[in-house]
Amino acid sequence: MVGRLAGRFVGLGITGSIAAFKAVDLLRLLRAEGADVQVLMTPSATRFVAPLTLAALSRRHVDAEVLDLLPDGRIGHVLTADAADAVVVAPATAHWLGAMAHGLAADVVTATCLATAAPVVVAPAMDGDMYAHPATQANVAILRDRFGYAIVEPESGALASGQLGPGRLADLGTIVDAVVAAIGDRPVRRPDPADRPPRLAGAAAARLARDGDDLAGRHVVVTAGGTAEPIDPVRFIGNRSTGTMGVAVAEAARDRGARVTLVAGMVTVPLPDEVEVVRAETATAMREALHGLLGTPGGGPGFDVLVMAAAVADFRPAAPADRKLPRTEAGLRLELVANPDILAEIGRVVRGLDEAGAAAGRPFRPRPVLVGFAAETGSLARAADKLARKRVDLLVANDVAEEGSGFGTPTNRVTILAAGGAEEALPLLAKREVAERILDRVVAALDARDAAAQTGPDEPPQETSVP
Ligand code: CTP
């Protein structure tokens, strides 16, 4: 399912409580919901949990010094405050609650909360007597009643002091729920990712950032390989697809943080680890598998992205034999019937259209991003027509007759066509690199879709230019 915080930018403020270590898991949970997270720490929090851990998990520099500027001269906490859809402070210490209640902006967490118009969620954690003290309670009341912050009350349980009582950081799932509730259906505050603090810099960090997270919280379904249409129990009609391109897309999506389901036809390359594999060796089985994954318009789509890299047979034997056909001198005549165009069908279903293209049901909200492939020989002239006919957002066309492109090669030269009419011819690249380029466009399409969903129009804007 789509993460509840997909497309959102969340500031995670961590202050110096023993419970600070739990913020690592809270960060993971926020990211699993699809949030882009900027970690903010007070100096004492950095003594409980290493900023490096949080930087690696968030793919962003941790902002822990209120007087430090970003490498480009901008002020980190102001940038985070402006762009954040929510700020969550967990754990919040007694000291921090006091500073916040009185607007003492000596650390980035307080400074960000003061500077933001986004909802703020605060989860205190401390010794039970400290929490019960009238000073703490008065500060909590100011945050809640005067500032409108959502307070996620601490729970009772064993405390670090050895005591038993209230003061333990609330359940992390409850804190995530509070962030989701606080944002509600507010529009994304700064839909342009360029308005957010920069991601980690440097070659290795850039790789980490690119591979690490921009599909976190997304469910990506990839089909790969050819289909095998049975003639009899041992023979089939197949094609030369090996599954290399689809597997490369599945691996790249996985490495960029997506949950990946690989619908595998006849694949001769090794299948990737850590992706869910669904076997579907015929066009009919592939169609069923995809409809099973699709979800319902009311319940939302079961996936965010479909990359249809499989070479689906257009025809299948009309009546496959139950038993192996014996050899005869007379030869064999096969009658073939057309397979459904799976991608075109999904393109219609997600828009609530019938076969004639007329409105027939509820469109999916949000609508999954659809990517098709077009294997051509000689010219890509038919690709634009395929894109329109199958109602896909992106069509990756390649000339399979060209040297270094097509079936079983480690490389591919493709042209990516976008629904708005833009076209980009890529050079000959390793298939993994082609996969990354496709996913760059998929991420942009998802961001545009989510921003549009927050700001109004029903139908995601069509991409008019390929970045
Ligand atoms: N596809 C599909 N179902 C089919 C045939 C193709 O979903 N029965 C998908 C492929 O996975 C691919 C895209 O449609 O993403 C284009 O496939 P291609 O074979 O190039 O296009 P066709 O529509 O079959 O057109 P033609 O055979 O006329 O070239």
mmCIF file of N, CA and C in Angstrom, residues 160-220:
data_model
loop_
_atom_site.group_PDB
_atom_site.id
_atom_site.type_symbol
_atom_site.label_atom_id
_atom_site.label_comp_id
_atom_site.label_asym_id
_atom_site.label_seq_id
_atom_site.Cartn_x
_atom_site.Cartn_y
_atom_site.Cartn_z
ATOM 1 N N ALA A 160 14.402 4.270 33.098
ATOM 2 C CA ALA A 160 15.843 4.088 33.214
ATOM 3 C C ALA A 160 16.315 4.257 34.649
ATOM 4 N N SER A 161 15.583 5.042 35.439
ATOM 5 C CA SER A 161 15.961 5.278 36.836
ATOM 6 C C SER A 161 15.737 4.055 37.714
ATOM 7 N N GLY A 162 15.096 3.048 37.157
ATOM 8 C CA GLY A 162 14.771 1.872 37.949
ATOM 9 C C GLY A 162 13.354 1.940 38.485
ATOM 10 N N GLN A 163 12.759 3.132 38.390
ATOM 11 C CA GLN A 163 11.381 3.263 38.877
ATOM 12 C C GLN A 163 10.398 2.684 37.873
ATOM 13 N N LEU A 164 9.199 2.498 38.387
ATOM 14 C CA LEU A 164 8.114 2.071 37.516
ATOM 15 C C LEU A 164 7.097 3.195 37.529
ATOM 16 N N GLY A 165 6.660 3.656 36.375
ATOM 17 C CA GLY A 165 5.671 4.742 36.396
ATOM 18 C C GLY A 165 5.560 5.397 35.046
ATOM 19 N N PRO A 166 4.830 6.509 34.986
ATOM 20 C CA PRO A 166 4.686 7.189 33.701
ATOM 21 C C PRO A 166 5.978 7.925 33.340
ATOM 22 N N GLY A 167 6.256 8.060 32.071
ATOM 23 C CA GLY A 167 7.459 8.787 31.661
ATOM 24 C C GLY A 167 8.136 8.131 30.476
ATOM 25 N N ARG A 168 7.742 6.886 30.192
ATOM 26 C CA ARG A 168 8.376 6.173 29.085
ATOM 27 C C ARG A 168 7.854 6.697 27.750
ATOM 28 N N LEU A 169 8.754 6.859 26.787
ATOM 29 C CA LEU A 169 8.353 7.363 25.468
ATOM 30 C C LEU A 169 7.192 6.516 24.930
ATOM 31 N N ALA A 170 6.190 7.187 24.380
ATOM 32 C CA ALA A 170 5.022 6.484 23.841
ATOM 33 C C ALA A 170 5.436 5.481 22.771
ATOM 34 N N ASP A 171 4.568 4.535 22.534
ATOM 35 C CA ASP A 171 4.772 3.550 21.474
ATOM 36 C C ASP A 171 5.060 4.286 20.151
ATOM 37 N N LEU A 172 6.057 3.796 19.406
ATOM 38 C CA LEU A 172 6.480 4.536 18.203
ATOM 39 C C LEU A 172 5.380 4.585 17.142
ATOM 40 N N GLY A 173 4.605 3.505 17.043
ATOM 41 C CA GLY A 173 3.491 3.496 16.084
ATOM 42 C C GLY A 173 2.476 4.590 16.415
ATOM 43 N N THR A 174 2.261 4.808 17.719
ATOM 44 C CA THR A 174 1.321 5.853 18.149
ATOM 45 C C THR A 174 1.859 7.229 17.750
ATOM 46 N N ILE A 175 3.173 7.395 17.862
ATOM 47 C CA ILE A 175 3.771 8.699 17.487
ATOM 48 C C ILE A 175 3.614 8.913 15.971
ATOM 49 N N VAL A 176 3.864 7.848 15.180
ATOM 50 C CA VAL A 176 3.698 7.985 13.718
ATOM 51 C C VAL A 176 2.237 8.314 13.393
ATOM 52 N N ASP A 177 1.309 7.624 14.061
ATOM 53 C CA ASP A 177 -0.125 7.908 13.833
ATOM 54 C C ASP A 177 -0.429 9.373 14.137
ATOM 55 N N ALA A 178 0.189 9.889 15.202
ATOM 56 C CA ALA A 178 -0.075 11.291 15.581
ATOM 57 C C ALA A 178 0.456 12.241 14.507
ATOM 58 N N VAL A 179 1.574 11.887 13.889
ATOM 59 C CA VAL A 179 2.120 12.737 12.816
ATOM 60 C C VAL A 179 1.173 12.701 11.614
ATOM 61 N N VAL A 180 0.723 11.490 11.275
ATOM 62 C CA VAL A 180 -0.206 11.352 10.139
ATOM 63 C C VAL A 180 -1.470 12.172 10.411
ATOM 64 N N ALA A 181 -1.996 12.059 11.646
ATOM 65 C CA ALA A 181 -3.234 12.773 11.992
ATOM 66 C C ALA A 181 -2.999 14.282 11.983
ATOM 67 N N ALA A 182 -1.831 14.713 12.474
ATOM 68 C CA ALA A 182 -1.565 16.153 12.549
ATOM 69 C C ALA A 182 -1.515 16.766 11.149
ATOM 70 N N ILE A 183 -0.975 16.019 10.200
ATOM 71 C CA ILE A 183 -0.895 16.543 8.827
ATOM 72 C C ILE A 183 -2.264 16.481 8.163
ATOM 73 N N GLY A 184 -2.993 15.395 8.441
ATOM 74 C CA GLY A 184 -4.328 15.248 7.857
ATOM 75 C C GLY A 184 -4.277 15.413 6.356
ATOM 76 N N ASP A 185 -5.179 16.218 5.824
ATOM 77 C CA ASP A 185 -5.171 16.404 4.371
ATOM 78 C C ASP A 185 -4.659 17.795 3.997
ATOM 79 N N ARG A 186 -3.810 18.363 4.853
ATOM 80 C CA ARG A 186 -3.211 19.654 4.492
ATOM 81 C C ARG A 186 -2.409 19.523 3.207
ATOM 82 N N PRO A 187 -2.353 20.564 2.398
ATOM 83 C CA PRO A 187 -1.529 20.489 1.193
ATOM 84 C C PRO A 187 -0.042 20.403 1.537
ATOM 85 N N VAL A 188 0.731 19.790 0.668
ATOM 86 C CA VAL A 188 2.186 19.752 0.855
ATOM 87 C C VAL A 188 2.672 21.199 0.904
ATOM 88 N N ARG A 189 3.471 21.540 1.928
ATOM 89 C CA ARG A 189 3.824 22.955 2.110
ATOM 90 C C ARG A 189 4.762 23.448 1.015
ATOM 91 N N ARG A 190 5.763 22.671 0.681
ATOM 92 C CA ARG A 190 6.685 23.051 -0.397
ATOM 93 C C ARG A 190 6.837 21.852 -1.316
ATOM 94 N N PRO A 191 5.986 21.762 -2.344
ATOM 95 C CA PRO A 191 6.024 20.554 -3.177
ATOM 96 C C PRO A 191 7.344 20.364 -3.901
ATOM 97 N N ASP A 192 8.113 21.430 -4.072
ATOM 98 C CA ASP A 192 9.371 21.301 -4.816
ATOM 99 C C ASP A 192 10.480 20.806 -3.885
ATOM 100 N N PRO A 193 11.031 19.585 -4.152
ATOM 101 C CA PRO A 193 12.087 19.062 -3.280
ATOM 102 C C PRO A 193 13.292 20.001 -3.181
ATOM 103 N N ALA A 194 13.472 20.913 -4.147
ATOM 104 C CA ALA A 194 14.599 21.845 -4.094
ATOM 105 C C ALA A 194 14.448 22.826 -2.934
ATOM 106 N N ASP A 195 13.252 22.961 -2.400
ATOM 107 C CA ASP A 195 13.035 23.854 -1.261
ATOM 108 C C ASP A 195 13.404 23.198 0.065
ATOM 109 N N ARG A 196 13.787 21.937 0.007
ATOM 110 C CA ARG A 196 14.161 21.235 1.226
ATOM 111 C C ARG A 196 15.668 21.342 1.431
ATOM 112 N N PRO A 197 16.143 21.086 2.663
ATOM 113 C CA PRO A 197 17.596 21.113 2.859
ATOM 114 C C PRO A 197 18.255 20.100 1.928
ATOM 115 N N PRO A 198 19.508 20.353 1.516
ATOM 116 C CA PRO A 198 20.147 19.449 0.555
ATOM 117 C C PRO A 198 20.408 18.073 1.133
ATOM 118 N N ARG A 199 20.454 17.108 0.243
ATOM 119 C CA ARG A 199 20.809 15.761 0.662
ATOM 120 C C ARG A 199 22.314 15.675 0.846
ATOM 121 N N LEU A 200 22.782 14.554 1.392
ATOM 122 C CA LEU A 200 24.219 14.367 1.614
ATOM 123 C C LEU A 200 24.983 14.608 0.325
ATOM 124 N N ALA A 201 26.144 15.256 0.439
ATOM 125 C CA ALA A 201 26.936 15.579 -0.752
ATOM 126 C C ALA A 201 28.114 14.619 -0.890
ATOM 127 N N GLY A 202 28.815 14.699 -2.017
ATOM 128 C CA GLY A 202 29.977 13.837 -2.228
ATOM 129 C C GLY A 202 29.586 12.623 -3.035
ATOM 130 N N ALA A 203 30.568 12.033 -3.718
ATOM 131 C CA ALA A 203 30.251 10.957 -4.657
ATOM 132 C C ALA A 203 29.585 9.763 -3.964
ATOM 133 N N ALA A 204 30.181 9.308 -2.859
ATOM 134 C CA ALA A 204 29.625 8.128 -2.193
ATOM 135 C C ALA A 204 28.252 8.449 -1.624
ATOM 136 N N ALA A 205 28.140 9.640 -1.040
ATOM 137 C CA ALA A 205 26.862 10.024 -0.442
ATOM 138 C C ALA A 205 25.796 10.210 -1.507
ATOM 139 N N ALA A 206 26.210 10.709 -2.654
ATOM 140 C CA ALA A 206 25.238 10.912 -3.736
ATOM 141 C C ALA A 206 24.679 9.562 -4.175
ATOM 142 N N ARG A 207 25.581 8.593 -4.232
ATOM 143 C CA ARG A 207 25.153 7.243 -4.608
ATOM 144 C C ARG A 207 24.180 6.708 -3.549
ATOM 145 N N LEU A 208 24.587 6.890 -2.277
ATOM 146 C CA LEU A 208 23.731 6.462 -1.165
ATOM 147 C C LEU A 208 22.368 7.108 -1.267
ATOM 148 N N ALA A 209 22.400 8.431 -1.510
ATOM 149 C CA ALA A 209 21.140 9.164 -1.544
ATOM 150 C C ALA A 209 20.290 8.677 -2.704
ATOM 151 N N ARG A 210 20.930 8.439 -3.836
ATOM 152 C CA ARG A 210 20.148 8.047 -4.992
ATOM 153 C C ARG A 210 19.626 6.631 -4.834
ATOM 154 N N ASP A 211 20.524 5.743 -4.387
ATOM 155 C CA ASP A 211 20.098 4.355 -4.285
ATOM 156 C C ASP A 211 19.287 4.113 -3.036
ATOM 157 N N GLY A 212 19.408 5.044 -2.084
ATOM 158 C CA GLY A 212 18.935 4.714 -0.760
ATOM 159 C C GLY A 212 17.476 4.909 -0.488
ATOM 160 N N ASP A 213 16.841 5.873 -1.102
ATOM 161 C CA ASP A 213 15.597 6.186 -0.448
ATOM 162 C C ASP A 213 14.511 6.831 -1.278
ATOM 163 N N ASP A 214 14.747 7.204 -2.495
ATOM 164 C CA ASP A 214 13.707 8.031 -3.099
ATOM 165 C C ASP A 214 12.478 7.228 -3.521
ATOM 166 N N LEU A 215 12.515 5.903 -3.302
ATOM 167 C CA LEU A 215 11.304 5.114 -3.515
ATOM 168 C C LEU A 215 10.824 4.482 -2.203
ATOM 169 N N ALA A 216 11.359 4.966 -1.071
ATOM 170 C CA ALA A 216 10.925 4.419 0.225
ATOM 171 C C ALA A 216 9.428 4.637 0.389
ATOM 172 N N GLY A 217 8.752 3.631 0.905
ATOM 173 C CA GLY A 217 7.308 3.753 1.124
ATOM 174 C C GLY A 217 6.484 3.476 -0.127
ATOM 175 N N ARG A 218 7.150 3.183 -1.240
ATOM 176 C CA ARG A 218 6.424 2.908 -2.492
ATOM 177 C C ARG A 218 6.411 1.415 -2.764
ATOM 178 N N HIS A 219 5.340 0.966 -3.376
ATOM 179 C CA HIS A 219 5.279 -0.431 -3.817
ATOM 180 C C HIS A 219 5.422 -0.431 -5.338
ATOM 181 N N VAL A 220 6.495 -1.037 -5.806
ATOM 182 C CA VAL A 220 6.791 -1.061 -7.236
ATOM 183 C C VAL A 220 6.620 -2.496 -7.738
#
